[in-house]
């Protein structure tokens, strides 16, 4: 039987929940701010892109892949001195935000890259034909047209960050994952652990539903909505009947 | 208005070279509708994309409204400032419309205006004008997904006209549309051409498009223009491939052995003369009509008739001469001894 009363549990859960939200919230904002441009840049610098540049593309891709290969726990430890330099502290939720962000940026950037790459080439040509600059292309076409995919990527990233934040907790980041580990696992408060897991599950579900709803709203602009289209890839236009495609 | 000289485009990939354009000279005069026709792979799509530098030609020059676009800097995907400026005065419509699904119809039309840098009120006013012009004034707040193909193309045309271009490029604009919608879109293009004095360069694989809207046409094959000119001239040109394609009589009979088969083409009011009966009466010959058709091409009535006269070519020199004197174009397409005019 649990040694903790419901009141005690609540007292512990409330600040932990706040910490989780703070960590994930700040990390998400930073991830989007940095990851979105990287994702777009990966598309623009690739072959046939508006800023085609193989060296930049290769280096950027390699850095992203390297960062994605590092296990999060190692990344976190490796970044301790950087974190301390940046936040003045290597403990606490603020400090945990740094490795969370660094870990999520390449993940998010790849997701963004995939979404942006799916924007119909014809739209890009249309903007170029009307005399738009690369910046116009990004701002008025690539990002708005890829927005449903980008929002879905944000949802996935937030949920991944909630998972990572549990690990961040073990190095003093706090948060729900840490609470479940310390009380539930180390102190055998199994019931408490499951309550926390249930809370995390509820948070994840709510975020997923909210994200899906936003994606559906965006993807169905002018389509009158409809449950069946939920997260299904949009039917792409038939392959243009081109005379000659550079092969 | 649009001139290309010795335009070539070669695609290179892994040591393989594909020549899409092999020296194309095109001359589109101000205010005309010029059609480039050809089968898939003829290079017509590459040609129109070279006109606004969506594809950089390998060599040759492109001049649009006095500006030599080939001299302006910028790659295919990243245009320099001057080229972007020049492109704003060249409208383009696409086979698959290429409208932004994230924007309403009005916002789609406003996009080029945003690029030009008009303020919100000016953009609104201009977009409303353009949508009225293409007959979609009531669809401003709809999204492209709520429109039919023909309506989408009208939005595409309104968008292409936003920068007050002097030139409109149409890349298979009607190829994804049904025949009836195709007719209404072509009529719109023709109306815009006449109302706004817009020069239109269109590419198509459908002869019907050339027939119904074009003043001039070019036939492309294997990256070259094999024939070009004003339709009325082409029709009057013996052995013109375009004329034959525009006005095919091939399904008609080719006559019997020992006879001469003539193809008679007449334009304007020539058919008012009863030349067939006059010919029969004057020369006492029996004329067998193998086939005939009358069509309106480039706004003019054009008729073509295939007739069979008894006897070989030599026997019919005088009647043929008589027909030619009447202002008719006569092609001898087959005789008993194989002679041809």
Tab-separated table of C-alpha atoms in Angstrom, chain A residues 126-239:
chain	number	residue	atom	x	y	z
A	126	UNK	CA	4.364	29.864	-60.170
A	127	UNK	CA	5.947	32.129	-57.568
A	128	UNK	CA	9.190	32.264	-59.520
A	129	UNK	CA	7.302	33.068	-62.704
A	130	UNK	CA	5.599	36.010	-61.024
A	131	UNK	CA	8.955	37.418	-60.011
A	132	UNK	CA	9.060	36.357	-56.373
A	133	UNK	CA	12.362	36.201	-54.519
A	134	UNK	CA	13.540	33.180	-52.573
A	135	UNK	CA	12.440	34.866	-49.365
A	136	UNK	CA	8.961	35.445	-50.806
A	137	UNK	CA	8.920	31.827	-51.865
A	138	UNK	CA	9.692	30.648	-48.340
A	139	UNK	CA	7.424	33.071	-46.541
A	140	UNK	CA	4.420	33.066	-48.825
A	141	UNK	CA	4.464	29.616	-50.346
A	142	UNK	CA	6.690	26.955	-48.831
A	143	UNK	CA	5.831	27.534	-45.178
A	144	UNK	CA	2.099	28.307	-45.607
A	145	UNK	CA	1.575	25.362	-47.948
A	146	UNK	CA	3.550	23.008	-45.726
A	147	UNK	CA	1.868	24.316	-42.579
A	148	UNK	CA	-0.352	21.274	-41.923
A	149	UNK	CA	2.739	19.059	-42.055
A	150	UNK	CA	4.740	21.498	-39.938
A	151	UNK	CA	2.038	21.605	-37.271
A	152	UNK	CA	1.919	17.797	-37.251
A	153	UNK	CA	5.705	17.865	-36.832
A	154	UNK	CA	5.387	20.226	-33.865
A	155	UNK	CA	2.907	17.850	-32.237
A	156	UNK	CA	5.251	14.913	-32.724
A	157	UNK	CA	8.155	16.952	-31.403
A	158	UNK	CA	6.285	18.103	-28.277
A	159	UNK	CA	5.394	14.522	-27.453
A	160	UNK	CA	8.950	13.379	-28.050
A	161	UNK	CA	10.122	16.205	-25.775
A	162	UNK	CA	7.807	15.043	-22.997
A	163	UNK	CA	9.483	11.647	-23.274
A	164	UNK	CA	12.977	13.151	-23.272
A	165	UNK	CA	12.093	15.387	-20.342
A	166	UNK	CA	11.696	12.305	-18.136
A	167	UNK	CA	15.346	11.545	-18.804
A	168	UNK	CA	16.314	15.149	-18.258
A	169	UNK	CA	14.719	14.801	-14.864
A	170	UNK	CA	17.305	12.280	-13.809
A	171	UNK	CA	20.045	14.895	-14.013
A	172	UNK	CA	18.173	17.308	-11.831
A	173	UNK	CA	15.752	18.727	-14.355
A	174	UNK	CA	12.707	17.879	-12.318
A	175	UNK	CA	9.369	17.278	-13.952
A	176	UNK	CA	6.875	14.445	-13.996
A	177	UNK	CA	9.193	11.791	-15.396
A	178	UNK	CA	11.698	12.477	-12.673
A	179	UNK	CA	8.981	12.333	-10.031
A	180	UNK	CA	7.750	8.983	-11.293
A	181	UNK	CA	11.295	7.666	-11.280
A	182	UNK	CA	12.294	8.939	-7.854
A	183	UNK	CA	9.113	8.237	-5.904
A	184	UNK	CA	7.457	5.535	-7.935
A	185	UNK	CA	10.434	3.485	-8.966
A	186	UNK	CA	13.127	4.115	-6.365
A	187	UNK	CA	10.752	4.297	-3.371
A	188	UNK	CA	8.407	1.564	-4.547
A	189	UNK	CA	5.412	3.910	-4.611
A	190	UNK	CA	3.992	1.893	-7.484
A	191	UNK	CA	0.520	3.385	-7.281
A	192	UNK	CA	1.962	6.906	-7.372
A	193	UNK	CA	4.085	5.949	-10.338
A	194	UNK	CA	1.056	4.774	-12.273
A	195	UNK	CA	-0.878	7.900	-11.373
A	196	UNK	CA	1.944	9.997	-12.806
A	197	UNK	CA	2.146	7.801	-15.892
A	198	UNK	CA	-1.601	8.264	-16.332
A	199	UNK	CA	-1.184	12.023	-16.049
A	200	UNK	CA	1.543	12.010	-18.685
A	201	UNK	CA	-0.629	9.821	-20.895
A	202	UNK	CA	-3.491	12.283	-20.576
A	203	UNK	CA	-1.217	15.219	-21.405
A	204	UNK	CA	0.173	13.397	-24.448
A	205	UNK	CA	-3.309	12.462	-25.641
A	206	UNK	CA	-4.618	15.995	-25.282
A	207	UNK	CA	-1.622	17.392	-27.192
A	208	UNK	CA	-2.017	14.819	-29.945
A	209	UNK	CA	-5.733	15.540	-30.302
A	210	UNK	CA	-5.186	19.287	-30.317
A	211	UNK	CA	-2.430	18.904	-32.904
A	212	UNK	CA	-4.560	16.666	-35.105
A	213	UNK	CA	-7.429	19.094	-34.902
A	214	UNK	CA	-5.190	21.975	-35.940
A	215	UNK	CA	-3.766	19.949	-38.824
A	216	UNK	CA	-7.240	18.996	-39.984
A	217	UNK	CA	-8.381	22.589	-39.856
A	218	UNK	CA	-5.382	23.692	-41.887
A	219	UNK	CA	-5.375	20.862	-44.400
A	220	UNK	CA	-9.073	21.132	-45.051
A	221	UNK	CA	-9.179	24.812	-45.753
A	222	UNK	CA	-11.986	25.056	-48.221
A	223	UNK	CA	-12.733	21.375	-48.156
A	224	UNK	CA	-15.514	21.515	-45.649
A	225	UNK	CA	-13.697	19.376	-43.114
A	226	UNK	CA	-14.326	15.708	-42.644
A	227	UNK	CA	-13.049	13.091	-40.269
A	228	UNK	CA	-11.947	10.746	-43.029
A	229	UNK	CA	-9.210	13.083	-44.181
A	230	UNK	CA	-7.565	13.145	-40.785
A	231	UNK	CA	-3.810	13.092	-41.278
A	232	UNK	CA	-4.129	11.351	-44.574
A	233	UNK	CA	-1.633	12.707	-47.096
A	234	UNK	CA	-3.245	15.061	-49.504
A	235	UNK	CA	-3.721	13.604	-52.934
A	236	UNK	CA	-0.974	15.094	-55.022
A	237	UNK	CA	-1.635	16.463	-58.464
A	238	UNK	CA	-1.140	14.009	-61.313
A	239	UNK	CA	2.343	14.008	-62.709
